[in-house]
XYZ file of C-alpha atoms in Angstrom:
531
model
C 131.678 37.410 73.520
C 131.577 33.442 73.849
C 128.988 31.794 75.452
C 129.321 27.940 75.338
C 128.614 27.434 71.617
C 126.748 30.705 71.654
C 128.192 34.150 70.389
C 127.203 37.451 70.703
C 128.785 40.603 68.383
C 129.032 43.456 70.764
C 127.595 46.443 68.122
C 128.784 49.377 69.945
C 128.967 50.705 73.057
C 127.923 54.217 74.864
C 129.343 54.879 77.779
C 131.092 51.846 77.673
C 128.156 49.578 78.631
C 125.394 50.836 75.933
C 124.741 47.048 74.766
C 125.650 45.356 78.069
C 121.597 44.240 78.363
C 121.922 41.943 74.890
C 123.911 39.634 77.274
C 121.501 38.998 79.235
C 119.334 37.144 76.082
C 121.626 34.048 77.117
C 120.206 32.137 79.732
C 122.068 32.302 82.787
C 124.499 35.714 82.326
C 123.036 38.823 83.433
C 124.959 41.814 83.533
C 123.602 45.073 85.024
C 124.389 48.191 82.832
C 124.492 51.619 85.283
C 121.970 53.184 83.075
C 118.443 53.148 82.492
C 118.203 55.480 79.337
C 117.517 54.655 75.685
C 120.327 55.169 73.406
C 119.745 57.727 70.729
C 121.276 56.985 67.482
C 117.620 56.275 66.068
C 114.377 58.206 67.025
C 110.729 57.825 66.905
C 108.676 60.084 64.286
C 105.332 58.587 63.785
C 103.143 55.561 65.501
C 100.602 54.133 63.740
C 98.955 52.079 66.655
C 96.178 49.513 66.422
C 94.714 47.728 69.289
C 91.401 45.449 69.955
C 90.760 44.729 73.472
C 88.082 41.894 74.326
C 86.354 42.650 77.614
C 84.817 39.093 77.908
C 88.348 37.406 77.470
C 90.342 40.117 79.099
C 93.062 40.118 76.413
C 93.632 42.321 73.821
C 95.692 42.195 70.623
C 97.834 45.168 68.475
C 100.173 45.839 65.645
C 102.010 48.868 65.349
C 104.330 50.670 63.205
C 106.666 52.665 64.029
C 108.381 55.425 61.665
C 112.027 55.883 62.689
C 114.922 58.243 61.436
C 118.140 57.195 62.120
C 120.848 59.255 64.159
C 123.858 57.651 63.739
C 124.667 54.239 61.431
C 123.506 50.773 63.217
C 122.232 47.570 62.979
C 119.839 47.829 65.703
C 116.616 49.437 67.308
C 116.267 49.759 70.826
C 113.193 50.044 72.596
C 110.876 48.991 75.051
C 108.382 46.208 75.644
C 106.893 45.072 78.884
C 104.935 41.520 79.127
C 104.168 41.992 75.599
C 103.883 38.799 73.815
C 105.476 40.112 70.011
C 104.205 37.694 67.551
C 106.002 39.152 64.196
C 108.900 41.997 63.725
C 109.098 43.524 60.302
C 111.346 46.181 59.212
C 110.710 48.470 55.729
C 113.232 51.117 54.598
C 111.932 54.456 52.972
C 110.841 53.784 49.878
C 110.904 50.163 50.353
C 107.914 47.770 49.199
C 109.410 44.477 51.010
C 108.973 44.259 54.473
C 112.517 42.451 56.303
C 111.710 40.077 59.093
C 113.828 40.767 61.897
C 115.455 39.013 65.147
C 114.671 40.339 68.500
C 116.637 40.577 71.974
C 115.655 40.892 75.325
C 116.235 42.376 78.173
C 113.476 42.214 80.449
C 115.561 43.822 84.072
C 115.132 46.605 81.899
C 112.031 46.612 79.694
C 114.089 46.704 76.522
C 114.109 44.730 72.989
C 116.636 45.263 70.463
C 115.985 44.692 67.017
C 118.433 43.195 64.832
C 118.437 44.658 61.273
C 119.585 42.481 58.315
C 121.901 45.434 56.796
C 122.847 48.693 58.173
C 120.750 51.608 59.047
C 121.687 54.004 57.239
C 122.212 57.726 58.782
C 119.186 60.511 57.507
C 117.608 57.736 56.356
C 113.614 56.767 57.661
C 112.725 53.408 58.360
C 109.413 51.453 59.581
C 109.149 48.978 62.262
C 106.226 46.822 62.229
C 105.109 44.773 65.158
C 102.246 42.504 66.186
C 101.655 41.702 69.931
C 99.231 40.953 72.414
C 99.131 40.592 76.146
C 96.955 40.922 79.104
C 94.897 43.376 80.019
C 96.591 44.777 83.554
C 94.712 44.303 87.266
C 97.575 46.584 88.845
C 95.597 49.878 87.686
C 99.123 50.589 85.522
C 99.550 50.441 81.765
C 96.117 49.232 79.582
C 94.215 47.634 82.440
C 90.679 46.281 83.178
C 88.318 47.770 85.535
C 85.146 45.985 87.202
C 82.024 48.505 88.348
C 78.492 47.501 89.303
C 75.804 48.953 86.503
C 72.831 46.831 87.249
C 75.025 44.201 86.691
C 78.261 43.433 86.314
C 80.386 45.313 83.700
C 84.172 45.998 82.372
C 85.860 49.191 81.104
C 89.205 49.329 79.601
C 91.477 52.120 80.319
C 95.399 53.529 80.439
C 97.578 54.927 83.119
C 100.910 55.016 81.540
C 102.675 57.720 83.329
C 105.980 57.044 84.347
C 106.898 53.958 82.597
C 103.756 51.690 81.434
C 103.121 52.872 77.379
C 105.285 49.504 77.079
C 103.198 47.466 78.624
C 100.490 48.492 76.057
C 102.717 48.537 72.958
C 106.541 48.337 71.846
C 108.053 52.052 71.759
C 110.197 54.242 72.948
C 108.607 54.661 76.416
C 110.968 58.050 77.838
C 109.595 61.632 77.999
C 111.999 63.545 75.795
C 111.144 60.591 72.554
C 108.266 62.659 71.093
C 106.353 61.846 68.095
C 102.949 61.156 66.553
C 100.685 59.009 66.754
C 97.445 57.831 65.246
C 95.620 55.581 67.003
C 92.573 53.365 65.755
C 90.357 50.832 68.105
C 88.487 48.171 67.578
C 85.411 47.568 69.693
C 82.110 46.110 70.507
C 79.544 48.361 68.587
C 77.432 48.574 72.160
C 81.046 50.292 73.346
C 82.364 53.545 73.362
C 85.998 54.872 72.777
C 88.107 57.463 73.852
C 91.838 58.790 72.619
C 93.501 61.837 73.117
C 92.339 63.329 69.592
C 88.788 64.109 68.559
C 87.739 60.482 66.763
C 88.018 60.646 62.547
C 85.905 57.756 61.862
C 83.429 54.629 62.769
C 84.101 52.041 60.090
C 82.583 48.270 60.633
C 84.943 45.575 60.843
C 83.148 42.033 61.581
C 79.563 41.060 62.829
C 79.342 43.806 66.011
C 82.622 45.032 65.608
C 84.155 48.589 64.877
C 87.036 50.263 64.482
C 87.426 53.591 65.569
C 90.162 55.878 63.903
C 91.414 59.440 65.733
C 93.202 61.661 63.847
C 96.714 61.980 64.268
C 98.067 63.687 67.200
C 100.276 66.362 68.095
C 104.121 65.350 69.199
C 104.057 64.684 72.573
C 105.453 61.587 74.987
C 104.662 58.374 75.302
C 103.533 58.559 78.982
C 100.785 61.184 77.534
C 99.009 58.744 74.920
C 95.608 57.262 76.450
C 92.735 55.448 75.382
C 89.710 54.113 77.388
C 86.922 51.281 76.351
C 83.851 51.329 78.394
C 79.885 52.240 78.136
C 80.259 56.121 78.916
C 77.721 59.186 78.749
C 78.585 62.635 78.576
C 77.627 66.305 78.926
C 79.943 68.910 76.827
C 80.620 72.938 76.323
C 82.421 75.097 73.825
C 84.963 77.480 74.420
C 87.468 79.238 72.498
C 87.236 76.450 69.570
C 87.067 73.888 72.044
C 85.041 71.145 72.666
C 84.986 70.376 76.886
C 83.056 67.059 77.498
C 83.023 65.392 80.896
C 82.272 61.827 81.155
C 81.471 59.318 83.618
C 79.185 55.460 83.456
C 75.775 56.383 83.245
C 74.064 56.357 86.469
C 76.901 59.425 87.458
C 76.301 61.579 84.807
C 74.094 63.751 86.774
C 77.175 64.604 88.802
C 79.324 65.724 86.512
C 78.031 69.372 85.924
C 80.283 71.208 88.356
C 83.632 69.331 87.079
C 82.407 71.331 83.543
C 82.098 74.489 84.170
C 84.655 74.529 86.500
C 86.668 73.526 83.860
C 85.843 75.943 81.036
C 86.716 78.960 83.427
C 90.179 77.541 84.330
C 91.044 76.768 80.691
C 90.084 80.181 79.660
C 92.029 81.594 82.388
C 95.318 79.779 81.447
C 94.798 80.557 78.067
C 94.551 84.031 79.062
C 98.094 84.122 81.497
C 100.211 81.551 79.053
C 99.113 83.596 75.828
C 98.956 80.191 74.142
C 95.933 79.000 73.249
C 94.760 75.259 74.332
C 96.503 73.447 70.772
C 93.820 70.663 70.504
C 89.794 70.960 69.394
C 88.801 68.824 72.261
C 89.411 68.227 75.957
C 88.169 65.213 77.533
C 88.078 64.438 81.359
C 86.788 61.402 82.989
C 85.718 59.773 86.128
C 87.313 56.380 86.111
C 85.055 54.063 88.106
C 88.515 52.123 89.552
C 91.725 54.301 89.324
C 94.281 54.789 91.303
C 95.874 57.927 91.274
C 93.583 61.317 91.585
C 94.298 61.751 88.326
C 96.908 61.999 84.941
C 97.019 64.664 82.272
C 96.523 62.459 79.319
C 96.556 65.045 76.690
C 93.208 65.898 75.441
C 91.921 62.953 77.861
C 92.552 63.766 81.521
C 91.239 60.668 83.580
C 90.389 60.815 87.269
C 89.084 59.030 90.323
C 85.649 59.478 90.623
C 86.009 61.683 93.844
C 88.211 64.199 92.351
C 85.382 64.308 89.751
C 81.956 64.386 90.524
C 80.150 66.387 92.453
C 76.860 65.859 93.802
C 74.877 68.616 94.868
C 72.799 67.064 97.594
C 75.565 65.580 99.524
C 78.818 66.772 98.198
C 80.548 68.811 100.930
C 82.240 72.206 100.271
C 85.784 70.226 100.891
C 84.784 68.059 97.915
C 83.989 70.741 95.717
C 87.608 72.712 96.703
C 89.457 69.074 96.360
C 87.400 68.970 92.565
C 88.409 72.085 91.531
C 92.290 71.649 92.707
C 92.530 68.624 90.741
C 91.305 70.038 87.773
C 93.413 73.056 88.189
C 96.745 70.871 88.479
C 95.463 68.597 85.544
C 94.367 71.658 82.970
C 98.284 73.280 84.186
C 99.434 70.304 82.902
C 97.918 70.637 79.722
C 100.961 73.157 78.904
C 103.393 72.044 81.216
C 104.482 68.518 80.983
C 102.372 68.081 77.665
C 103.195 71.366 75.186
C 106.556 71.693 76.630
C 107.735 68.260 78.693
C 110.656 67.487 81.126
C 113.789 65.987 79.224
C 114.391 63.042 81.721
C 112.471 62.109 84.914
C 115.312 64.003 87.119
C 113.543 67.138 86.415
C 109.742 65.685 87.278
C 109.631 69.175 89.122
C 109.583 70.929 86.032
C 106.229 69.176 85.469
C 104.354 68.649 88.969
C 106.066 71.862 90.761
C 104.588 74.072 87.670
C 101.271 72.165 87.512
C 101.086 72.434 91.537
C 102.611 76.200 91.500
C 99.428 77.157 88.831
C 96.553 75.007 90.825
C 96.712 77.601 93.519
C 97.063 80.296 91.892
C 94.360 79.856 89.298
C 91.941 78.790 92.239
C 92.836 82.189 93.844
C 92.181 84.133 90.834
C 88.937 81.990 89.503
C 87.500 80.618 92.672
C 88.811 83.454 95.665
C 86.096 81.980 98.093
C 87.928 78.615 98.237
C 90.578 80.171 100.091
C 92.715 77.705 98.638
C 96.149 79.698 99.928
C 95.079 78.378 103.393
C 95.538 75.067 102.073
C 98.510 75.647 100.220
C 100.834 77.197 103.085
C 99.728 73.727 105.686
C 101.898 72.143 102.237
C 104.337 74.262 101.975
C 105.361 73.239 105.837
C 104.442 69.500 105.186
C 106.889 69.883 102.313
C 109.541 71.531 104.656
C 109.411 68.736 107.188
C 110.403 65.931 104.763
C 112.988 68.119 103.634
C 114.708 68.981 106.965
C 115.299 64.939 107.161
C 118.477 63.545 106.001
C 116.734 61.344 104.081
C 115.390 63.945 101.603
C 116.776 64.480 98.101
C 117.217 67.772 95.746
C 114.208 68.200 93.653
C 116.767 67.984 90.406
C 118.306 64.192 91.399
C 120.313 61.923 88.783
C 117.401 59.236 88.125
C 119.133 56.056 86.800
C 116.676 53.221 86.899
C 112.482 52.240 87.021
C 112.762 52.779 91.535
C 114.323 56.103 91.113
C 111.940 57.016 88.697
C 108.310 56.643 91.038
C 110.840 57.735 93.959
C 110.664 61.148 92.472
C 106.696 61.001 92.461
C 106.835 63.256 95.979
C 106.199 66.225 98.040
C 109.378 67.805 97.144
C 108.904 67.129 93.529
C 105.079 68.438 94.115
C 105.057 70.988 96.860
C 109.040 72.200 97.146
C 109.143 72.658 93.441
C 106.270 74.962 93.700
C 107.097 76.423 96.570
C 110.349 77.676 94.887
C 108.455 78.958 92.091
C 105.919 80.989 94.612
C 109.651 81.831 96.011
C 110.764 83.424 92.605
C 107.248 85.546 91.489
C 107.051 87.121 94.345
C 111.332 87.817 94.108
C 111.579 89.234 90.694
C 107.580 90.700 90.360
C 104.696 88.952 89.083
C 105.221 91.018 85.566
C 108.738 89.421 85.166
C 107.593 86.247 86.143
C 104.785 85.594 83.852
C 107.163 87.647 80.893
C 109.199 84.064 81.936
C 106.792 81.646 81.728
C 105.632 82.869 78.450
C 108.920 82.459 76.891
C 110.120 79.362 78.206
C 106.457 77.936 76.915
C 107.019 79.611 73.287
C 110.809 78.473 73.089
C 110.200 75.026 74.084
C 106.853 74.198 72.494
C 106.580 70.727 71.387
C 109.971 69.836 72.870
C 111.576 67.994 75.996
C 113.756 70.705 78.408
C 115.919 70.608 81.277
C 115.349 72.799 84.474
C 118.555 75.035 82.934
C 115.887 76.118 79.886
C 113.481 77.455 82.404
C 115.866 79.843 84.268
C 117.163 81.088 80.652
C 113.621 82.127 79.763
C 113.609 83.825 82.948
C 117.120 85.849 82.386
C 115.976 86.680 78.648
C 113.047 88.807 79.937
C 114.136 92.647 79.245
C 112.653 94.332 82.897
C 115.700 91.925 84.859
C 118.172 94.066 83.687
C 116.619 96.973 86.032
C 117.449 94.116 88.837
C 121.163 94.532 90.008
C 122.646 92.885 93.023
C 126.334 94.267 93.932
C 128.439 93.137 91.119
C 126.292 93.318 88.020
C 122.914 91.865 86.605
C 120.556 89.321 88.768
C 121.643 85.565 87.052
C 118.110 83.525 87.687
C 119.993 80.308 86.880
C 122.697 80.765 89.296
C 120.518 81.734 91.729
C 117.996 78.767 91.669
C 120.494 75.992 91.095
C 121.004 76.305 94.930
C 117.501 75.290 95.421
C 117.141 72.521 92.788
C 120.560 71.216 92.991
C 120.901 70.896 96.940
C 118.712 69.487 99.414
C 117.134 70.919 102.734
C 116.388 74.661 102.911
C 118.665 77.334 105.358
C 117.762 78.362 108.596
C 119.561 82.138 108.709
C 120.255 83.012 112.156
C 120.537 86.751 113.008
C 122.141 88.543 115.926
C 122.181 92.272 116.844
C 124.949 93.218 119.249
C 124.795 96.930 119.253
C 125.289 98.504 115.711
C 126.865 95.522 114.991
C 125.071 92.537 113.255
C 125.989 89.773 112.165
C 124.525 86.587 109.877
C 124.989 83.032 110.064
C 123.438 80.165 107.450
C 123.334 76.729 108.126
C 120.848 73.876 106.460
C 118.080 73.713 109.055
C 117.777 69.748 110.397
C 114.718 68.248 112.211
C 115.521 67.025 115.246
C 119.457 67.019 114.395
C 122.453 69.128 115.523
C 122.808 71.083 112.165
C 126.571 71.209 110.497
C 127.724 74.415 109.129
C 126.409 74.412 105.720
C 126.627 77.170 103.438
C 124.992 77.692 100.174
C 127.191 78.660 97.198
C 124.530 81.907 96.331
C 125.441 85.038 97.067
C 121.602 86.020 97.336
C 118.562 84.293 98.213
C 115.317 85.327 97.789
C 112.987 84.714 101.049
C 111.396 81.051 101.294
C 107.501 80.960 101.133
């Protein structure tokens, strides 16, 4: 493709437009692809991050190296990147002492650098990336940002919020749920500091005068969105369980309140541990109260950060709605632990699979640990919130096609949250509580480690033995086919019935909110009662 005196090899293509964003490295000629995905002819295995951030400049700097395998042959990596100023690209086969430097392309409409390899990538074959960067620290409370609190005086914490689309704000890689891999992640600090990852920390070592570096040991697999790490002056109070270490922390002059948030936590964990059969995989859990943060909170595996008021508790002037809001949070946030972390959506058009789960096992955990919250009360004034944005037009199936960075924080809602568990609330009580767990089980041991669609879940569910004593008219209950017509459509039915005699007859049509309904018929044959 000519551009002036400029040319540009078109590589390859997937689904036709796959390298439509290098274009747009030539000033002037931007061309939108209709897809937001990664390609995946090469795959992440292993990060080896390394970060300093300065808390007096408000900068920090990073290299990182990324191990990749490669899918199918190419001559470039595609990833992401986000304000990241990259300083040096390097590229290393397996095996390979020399280090390749390497051109790089941009996209920014999409987040996205390609890198150009000097030969052919050769199928089966592993290859390292290596990158140095450095950047900003964030004020937008997304991606590695600053925070400002008042200790006395005047003081700045570091921390991450990466979930959906921010890990490439931090550092270069391949920033989509169902791109798992390792990572080992070592800081350098001020000695007067503290650090935090998701694993248990390895090892101290000094670099320069007042400077550390703090190494964690490598990580499970797990998503991008899921990788945290937090810079700050933090205290902490911990408990065991189960091989576990639980610590809660907060800045100092809150640690008194963070008592509550522990315990509560050690009896949910044991009592998810108890219904998944799976045991919590890592030796630590952390969870702390961010002095500035946005959202009430984000699963971070093995680091679950929070606003302070879905945190702490004080027991002189917290009020009993506090201490049910606490213990919800941490019951969503622990859920998440298994699902959206162990096993984790494929794409973000099945978000449901990860907030309607987490949100389905908040309540019920707080009614089976904590009855005298009474938190179904609160759970059924969500259910009909939930129903009311869905009886608009202008409501969407809980499984949507997602196809760029808007669509992605659209699906951040109640019917993502609320409808999806709502429908699973729907199911237990359909098939039996027994079945249902027998399902959850499954789908968590099949899928361990891995990225699944909403299609995986209703298999688990149809391989449990006891549905075979379920028949409907024609043969054995099909979970799948049943619960596509709630994922896959929006609104809900309203089923009108009329007696006339012996006579009665039954009428379905998607119930509207202040709208003269059309006919509208679901393709089920059965549907279980909606909760």
């Amino acid at each position: 493709v000519q551009f002036g005196c400029l040319s540009v090899m078109v590589l390859g293509m997937k689904e036709d437009v796959e390298v439509a964003w290098l274009w747009s490295y030539f000033s002037g000629y931007y061309f939108t692809p209709v897809f937001l995905q990664l390609p995946t002819d090469v795959v992440p295995l292993h990060y080896d991050l390394d970060l300093q951030p300065n808390l007096t400049t408000l900068k920090f700097t990073g290299s990182v190296k990324i191990v990749v395998s490669i899918i199918q042959v190419t001559w470039k990596i595609v990833l992401h990147s986000s304000g990241l100023n990259i300083t040096k690209a390097t590229i290393t086969s397996a095996g390979g002492s020399q280090a390749k430097p390497v051109e790089l392309l941009e996209y920014p409409l999409h987040d996205q650098i390609a890198v150009m390899a000097p030969e052919a990538l050769l199928v089966g074959q592993n290859y390292t990336l290596n990158m140095e960067f450095s950047a900003n620290l964030s004020d937008t409370y997304y991606g590695f940002y600053k925070i400002s609190y008042e200790d006395e005086k005047s003081k700045w914490l570091a921390a991450t919020q990466f979930e959906p689309l921010a890990a490439r704000s931090a550092f270069p890689c391949f920033d989509e749920p169902a791109f798992k891999a390792t990572f080992l992640i070592k800081i350098k600090r001020d000695e007067q500091l503290s650090t935090l990852s998701n694993m248990p920390k390895k090892a101290t070592t000094p670099v320069t005068n007042g400077i550390v570096q703090d190494e964690f040991f490598v990580s499970l697999k797990m998503s991008t969105y899921l990788v945290a790490f937090i810079v700050g002056d933090l205290k902490n109070i911990s408990k065991e369980t189960n091989g576990t270490l639980v610590s809660v922390y907060a800045i100092p002059q809150h640690l008194n309140q963070v008592g509550y948030a522990l315990n509560t936590t050690v009896k949910l964990l044991e009592f998810y541990q108890k219904y998944f059969l799976i045991n919590y995989p890592l030796e630590k859990l952390d969870l702390v109260a961010i002095p500035d943060f946005q959202a009430g909170a984000m699963e971070n595996w093995g680091l679950i950060t929070f606003r302070e008021t879905t945190l702490l508790y004080d027991n002189q002037a917290s009020s009993a709605r506090d201490k049910k809001l606490i213990t919800a949070v941490i019951a969503h946030e622990l859920a998440h632990q298994w699902f959206g972390n162990l096993v984790t959506m494929e794409w973000w058009n099945d978000l449901w699979l990860n907030e309607g789960f987490a949100t389905f096992m908040e309540y019920f955990a707080m009614e089976e640990v904590f009855p005298d919250l009474h938190s179904d009360e609160d759970f059924l004034n969500l259910i009909f919130k939930a129903m009311m944005k869905d009886s608009l037009n202008s409501s969407h199936p809980i499984s949507s096609v997602v196809q760029s960075s808007e669509q992605v924080e659209e699906m951040f809602d109640a019917l993502s949250y609320i409808k999806g568990a709502s429908l699973l609330l729907m199911l237990k009580q359909y098939l039996t509580k027994d079945v249902f767990q027998a399902g959850v089980e499954i789908y968590l041991h099949n899928h361990s480690y891995r990225s699944t669609k909403s299609d995986d879940l209703w298999d688990s569910m149809n391989e449990v033995s006891i549905l075979d004593a379920l028949l409907i008219t024609n043969g054995t209950l099909d979970v799948k086919k049943l619960m596509k017509t709630w994922t896959l459509h929006k609104g809900f039915p309203l089923v009108t019935v009329v007696r006339r005699g012996r006579n009665i007859s039954v009428q379905q049509e998607q119930f509207l909110y202040r709208a003269e309904p059309e006919n509208w018929t679901s393709p089920a044959r059965l549907l279980p009662p909606y909760y």
